[in-house]
Amino acid sequence: MLNLERLRTLDALARHGSVSGAADGLHVTTSAVSQQMAKLEREVGQPLLAKNGRGVRLTDAGRLLAGHAARIISQVELAQADVEAQRGCAVGELGIGAFPTAMRGLLPPALSALRAGHPQLRPRAREQAPEDSMAAVVRGDIDLALAIDWYNKRMPVPAELTRTHLLDDSCDVAVPAGHRLAGRSEVSLAEFAADEWISWNEGQFCHEWLVFTLRDMGIEPRVAHIAEEHHTQLAFVEAGLGVCVTPRLGRGPVPEGVRLLPVREAVQRHVYALWRADADRRPSIRAAVEALRTAALGLQDGPTACGSPRRRPIPE
């Protein structure tokens, strides 16, 4: 009988195209991937991988079995959804991946409501970049992802996933208190053509958005510093080392030497919950999404943590 975990390894190899990519996707070592594949080859009685330069490629038998593996994994998800739906209640573990500001600003009230309303459900949250959490849902490592895209740049969503809109998160430009524009009631991004920026890690979707947006205005961005966390970016702003775009969701206390300026172009991030389409009937997914929607509405009923203006209502 074919082992499901080994089929997951083969599926990861087929999707990532390399042993190292599969290992990263499965959060295991390359040695573990190689061992699982060696065992799977013994189970089927023929080679599934062939050397391809310094890497490997799937053989004809490997590609054939990988197609079955993807369908088997999907059927396992459907079986889990059907069993859970038949029971009619949200039970068991529910893995959730969320980007940092959603982890701070959206998940705490949502998870608190889940605990009160569904005591048999055990949500497990982990902080992840949106790209990583979506990939983890596709692999089956977690059940639900919170992700974002921007008003002028959409994030690609894998075809296997279903998503629902939760809220629109407005962003401001953070500048040092002594900045030439610090006293303004609103600004345009184009007014920062001469400024140095503090941005997210290169290759991340938010960094790509900043570069894309400024270049679309005819500005070549001058990225002076890279910092993953928004509170770190604000510390750099307070020190006079540049400016940054900072979202209102999950925003903590703002340093005394920082001024937040609303942007005339209404810079917004769209926040989504995503899950596998074949898990759509699971009561645990439905309960979590409802809790997230309620938490999102609660954020829009009052000011943000730093007293920023209310966000506009979520569209139906």
Coordinates of C-alpha atoms in Angstrom, one line a residue:
M1 CA 0.0 0.0 0.0
L2 CA 1.3 3.5 -0.9
N3 CA 2.2 5.7 2.0
L4 CA 0.4 9.0 2.1
E5 CA 3.3 11.0 3.5
R6 CA 5.6 9.7 0.7
L7 CA 3.0 10.7 -1.8
R8 CA 3.0 14.2 -0.3
T9 CA 6.8 14.2 -0.8
L10 CA 6.4 13.3 -4.4
D11 CA 3.7 15.9 -4.9
A12 CA 6.0 18.5 -3.4
L13 CA 8.8 17.5 -5.7
A14 CA 6.5 17.8 -8.7
R15 CA 5.3 21.2 -7.7
H16 CA 8.7 22.7 -6.6
G17 CA 10.9 21.0 -9.2
S18 CA 13.8 20.2 -6.9
V19 CA 14.7 18.3 -3.8
S20 CA 15.7 21.5 -2.0
G21 CA 12.5 23.2 -3.0
A22 CA 10.4 20.3 -1.8
A23 CA 12.3 20.2 1.5
D24 CA 11.7 23.9 2.0
G25 CA 8.0 23.5 1.1
L26 CA 7.6 20.5 3.5
H27 CA 9.8 22.1 6.2
V28 CA 12.1 19.0 6.3
T29 CA 15.7 18.4 5.3
T30 CA 16.8 17.4 1.8
S31 CA 18.0 14.1 3.3
A32 CA 14.5 13.4 4.6
V33 CA 13.0 14.1 1.1
S34 CA 15.6 11.7 -0.5
Q35 CA 14.9 9.0 2.1
Q36 CA 11.1 9.3 1.5
M37 CA 11.6 9.0 -2.2
A38 CA 13.9 6.0 -1.9
K39 CA 11.2 4.2 0.1
L40 CA 8.5 5.2 -2.4
E41 CA 10.6 3.8 -5.3
R42 CA 11.0 0.5 -3.4
E43 CA 7.2 0.4 -2.9
V44 CA 6.4 0.9 -6.6
G45 CA 9.3 -1.1 -7.8
Q46 CA 10.7 1.3 -10.3
P47 CA 12.7 4.6 -10.4
L48 CA 10.7 7.8 -9.9
L49 CA 13.6 10.3 -10.1
A50 CA 16.5 10.6 -12.6
K51 CA 19.5 12.8 -12.4
N52 CA 19.3 16.0 -14.4
G53 CA 22.6 17.9 -14.2
R54 CA 23.2 18.7 -10.6
G55 CA 19.5 18.2 -9.8
V56 CA 16.8 15.6 -10.5
R57 CA 13.7 15.3 -12.6
L58 CA 10.7 13.0 -12.4
T59 CA 10.7 9.9 -14.7
D60 CA 7.7 9.0 -16.7
A61 CA 6.6 6.8 -13.8
G62 CA 7.3 9.6 -11.4
R63 CA 5.1 12.1 -13.4
L64 CA 2.3 9.5 -13.6
L65 CA 2.3 8.8 -9.9
A66 CA 2.6 12.5 -9.1
G67 CA -0.6 13.1 -10.9
H68 CA -2.3 10.5 -8.8
A69 CA -0.7 11.8 -5.7
A70 CA -2.2 15.3 -6.2
R71 CA -5.7 13.8 -6.6
I72 CA -5.2 11.5 -3.6
I73 CA -4.2 14.4 -1.4
S74 CA -7.2 16.3 -2.6
Q75 CA -9.5 13.4 -1.8
V76 CA -8.0 13.1 1.7
E77 CA -9.0 16.8 2.2
L78 CA -12.5 16.1 0.9
A79 CA -12.8 13.1 3.2
Q80 CA -11.7 15.2 6.2
A81 CA -14.2 17.9 5.2
D82 CA -17.1 15.3 4.8
V83 CA -16.4 13.6 8.1
E84 CA -16.3 17.0 9.9
A85 CA -19.4 18.2 8.2
Q86 CA -21.2 15.0 9.1
R87 CA -20.4 15.6 12.7
G88 CA -21.8 19.1 12.3
C89 CA -19.5 20.8 14.7
A90 CA -16.1 22.5 14.7
V91 CA -13.6 20.1 16.3
G92 CA -9.9 19.2 16.2
E93 CA -6.9 21.3 15.3
L94 CA -7.0 24.2 12.8
G95 CA -3.7 25.6 11.6
I96 CA -3.8 29.3 10.7
G97 CA -1.0 31.3 9.0
A98 CA -1.1 35.1 9.3
F99 CA 1.2 38.0 8.3
P100 CA 2.5 40.0 11.2
T101 CA 0.0 42.9 11.4
A102 CA -3.0 40.5 11.1
M103 CA -1.3 38.3 13.8
R104 CA -1.4 41.3 16.1
G105 CA -4.5 43.2 15.1
L106 CA -7.0 40.6 13.7
L107 CA -6.3 37.1 15.1
P108 CA -6.4 37.8 18.9
P109 CA -10.1 38.8 19.0
A110 CA -11.0 36.1 16.3
L111 CA -9.3 33.3 18.2
S112 CA -10.8 34.5 21.5
A113 CA -14.3 34.3 20.0
L114 CA -13.5 30.8 18.5
R115 CA -12.4 29.5 21.9
A116 CA -15.6 30.8 23.5
G117 CA -18.0 29.6 20.8
H118 CA -16.3 26.3 19.8
P119 CA -14.5 24.8 22.8
Q120 CA -13.6 21.6 21.0
L121 CA -11.8 23.5 18.2
R122 CA -8.0 24.0 18.8
P123 CA -6.7 26.8 16.5
R124 CA -2.9 26.9 16.1
A125 CA -1.6 30.2 14.7
R126 CA 1.8 30.8 13.2
E127 CA 3.3 34.1 11.8
Q128 CA 4.1 33.8 8.1
A129 CA 4.5 36.0 5.1
P130 CA 1.4 35.8 2.9
E131 CA 3.2 33.9 0.1
D132 CA 4.4 31.3 2.6
S133 CA 1.0 30.8 4.3
M134 CA -0.8 30.3 1.0
A135 CA 1.8 27.8 -0.1
A136 CA 1.4 26.0 3.3
V137 CA -2.4 25.8 2.7
V138 CA -1.9 24.3 -0.7
R139 CA 0.5 21.7 0.7
G140 CA -2.0 20.9 3.5
D141 CA 0.5 22.0 6.2
I142 CA -2.1 24.5 7.6
D143 CA -5.8 25.0 7.0
L144 CA -6.3 28.7 6.7
A145 CA -4.2 31.6 5.6
L146 CA -4.5 35.4 6.0
A147 CA -3.1 37.2 3.1
I148 CA -3.0 40.7 1.5
D149 CA -2.8 42.5 -1.8
W150 CA -2.7 46.2 -2.6
Y151 CA -5.2 48.5 -4.2
N152 CA -3.0 48.7 -7.3
K153 CA -1.2 45.3 -7.3
R154 CA -3.0 42.0 -6.8
M155 CA -1.3 39.0 -5.2
P156 CA -1.6 35.8 -7.3
V157 CA -3.7 33.2 -5.6
P158 CA -3.3 29.4 -6.3
A159 CA -6.2 27.9 -8.2
E160 CA -6.7 25.4 -5.4
L161 CA -7.7 28.1 -2.9
T162 CA -11.0 29.8 -2.1
R163 CA -10.8 33.3 -0.6
T164 CA -13.1 35.8 1.1
H165 CA -12.5 39.5 1.7
L166 CA -12.2 40.6 5.3
L167 CA -11.3 44.3 5.4
D168 CA -9.5 47.1 3.6
D169 CA -6.6 48.4 5.7
S170 CA -5.5 52.0 5.1
C171 CA -1.9 53.0 5.2
D172 CA -0.1 56.2 6.1
V173 CA 3.4 57.5 5.4
A174 CA 5.5 57.7 8.6
V175 CA 8.1 60.6 8.6
P176 CA 10.4 62.0 11.3
A177 CA 8.9 64.8 13.4
G178 CA 11.3 67.3 11.8
H179 CA 10.5 66.3 8.2
R180 CA 9.6 69.1 5.8
L181 CA 6.1 67.6 5.3
A182 CA 5.5 66.6 9.0
G183 CA 2.9 69.3 9.5
R184 CA 0.7 68.4 6.5
S185 CA -2.8 67.0 6.9
E186 CA -2.3 64.7 3.9
V187 CA 0.4 64.0 1.3
S188 CA 1.0 62.3 -2.0
L189 CA 3.5 59.5 -2.4
A190 CA 5.0 61.6 -5.3
E191 CA 6.1 64.2 -2.8
F192 CA 8.7 61.8 -1.4
A193 CA 10.7 61.4 -4.6
A194 CA 13.8 62.8 -2.9
D195 CA 13.4 60.8 0.3
E196 CA 15.1 57.6 1.3
W197 CA 12.8 54.7 2.1
I198 CA 12.7 52.0 4.8
S199 CA 11.2 49.0 3.1
W200 CA 10.4 45.3 3.6
N201 CA 12.7 42.5 2.5
E202 CA 13.6 42.4 -1.1
G203 CA 11.5 39.8 -3.0
Q204 CA 8.6 40.1 -0.6
F205 CA 5.3 41.2 -2.1
C206 CA 5.1 44.4 -0.1
H207 CA 8.6 45.5 -1.2
E208 CA 7.7 44.8 -4.8
W209 CA 4.5 46.8 -4.3
L210 CA 6.4 49.9 -3.0
V211 CA 8.9 49.7 -5.9
F212 CA 6.2 49.2 -8.5
T213 CA 4.0 52.1 -7.1
L214 CA 6.8 54.6 -7.0
R215 CA 8.2 53.7 -10.4
D216 CA 4.6 54.0 -11.8
M217 CA 4.8 57.6 -10.7
G218 CA 8.1 58.1 -12.5
I219 CA 10.1 57.9 -9.3
E220 CA 13.1 55.6 -8.8
P221 CA 12.8 54.5 -5.2
R222 CA 15.8 55.1 -3.0
V223 CA 15.6 52.2 -0.5
A224 CA 18.2 52.8 2.2
H225 CA 17.2 50.3 4.8
I226 CA 15.4 46.9 5.0
A227 CA 13.4 45.9 8.0
E228 CA 10.8 43.2 8.3
E229 CA 8.7 44.5 11.3
H230 CA 6.8 47.8 11.2
H231 CA 7.8 48.8 14.7
T232 CA 11.5 48.4 13.6
Q233 CA 10.8 50.6 10.5
L234 CA 9.2 53.3 12.7
A235 CA 12.3 53.2 15.0
F236 CA 14.4 54.0 11.9
V237 CA 12.0 56.8 10.9
E238 CA 12.2 58.3 14.4
A239 CA 16.0 58.3 14.0
G240 CA 15.7 60.4 10.9
L241 CA 16.9 57.6 8.6
G242 CA 14.1 57.7 6.1
V243 CA 10.3 57.4 5.6
C244 CA 8.1 54.3 5.3
V245 CA 4.6 53.2 4.5
T246 CA 2.9 51.9 7.6
P247 CA -0.5 50.1 7.8
R248 CA -3.1 50.8 10.5
L249 CA -4.0 47.2 11.2
G250 CA -2.2 45.9 14.2
R251 CA -0.4 49.2 14.7
G252 CA 1.0 49.7 18.2
P253 CA 2.1 52.9 20.0
V254 CA 3.8 55.3 17.6
P255 CA 7.2 56.6 18.7
E256 CA 7.1 60.2 19.9
G257 CA 9.4 61.4 17.1
V258 CA 7.3 60.0 14.3
R259 CA 4.4 61.7 12.4
L260 CA 1.8 59.7 10.5
L261 CA 0.5 61.4 7.3
P262 CA -2.6 60.1 5.5
V263 CA -2.1 59.6 1.8
R264 CA -4.2 61.4 -0.7
E265 CA -4.2 58.4 -3.1
A266 CA -6.0 56.3 -0.4
V267 CA -3.2 53.7 -0.1
Q268 CA -4.9 50.5 1.0
R269 CA -4.2 46.8 1.5
H270 CA -7.0 44.3 1.0
V271 CA -7.0 41.5 3.7
Y272 CA -8.3 38.0 2.8
A273 CA -8.8 34.6 4.4
L274 CA -8.0 31.7 2.1
W275 CA -8.5 28.0 2.4
R276 CA -8.5 24.9 0.1
A277 CA -11.6 24.7 -2.0
D278 CA -11.9 21.0 -1.2
A279 CA -12.2 21.9 2.5
D280 CA -15.0 24.4 2.0
R281 CA -17.6 22.2 3.9
R282 CA -15.5 21.9 7.1
P283 CA -17.4 23.4 10.0
S284 CA -14.0 24.5 11.5
I285 CA -13.2 26.5 8.4
R286 CA -16.6 28.1 8.4
A287 CA -16.4 28.9 12.1
A288 CA -13.0 30.5 11.7
V289 CA -13.9 32.6 8.8
E290 CA -17.0 33.9 10.6
A291 CA -14.9 34.8 13.6
L292 CA -12.5 36.6 11.4
R293 CA -15.3 38.5 9.7
T294 CA -16.7 39.6 13.1
A295 CA -13.3 40.7 14.3
A296 CA -12.8 42.7 11.1
L297 CA -16.1 44.4 11.5
G298 CA -15.2 45.2 15.1
L299 CA -12.0 47.0 13.9
Q300 CA -14.1 49.2 11.6
D301 CA -16.5 50.2 14.4
G302 CA -13.9 52.4 16.0
P303 CA -10.5 54.1 15.6
T304 CA -7.3 52.2 15.2
A305 CA -4.8 51.7 18.0
C306 CA -3.1 55.0 17.2
G307 CA -6.3 57.0 16.7
S308 CA -6.3 56.9 12.9
P309 CA -9.6 57.6 11.0
R310 CA -12.1 54.7 10.7
R311 CA -11.7 52.4 7.7
R312 CA -14.5 52.4 5.1
P313 CA -17.0 49.5 5.4
I314 CA -16.4 46.1 3.9
P315 CA -18.1 45.7 0.6
E316 CA -20.6 42.9 0.3

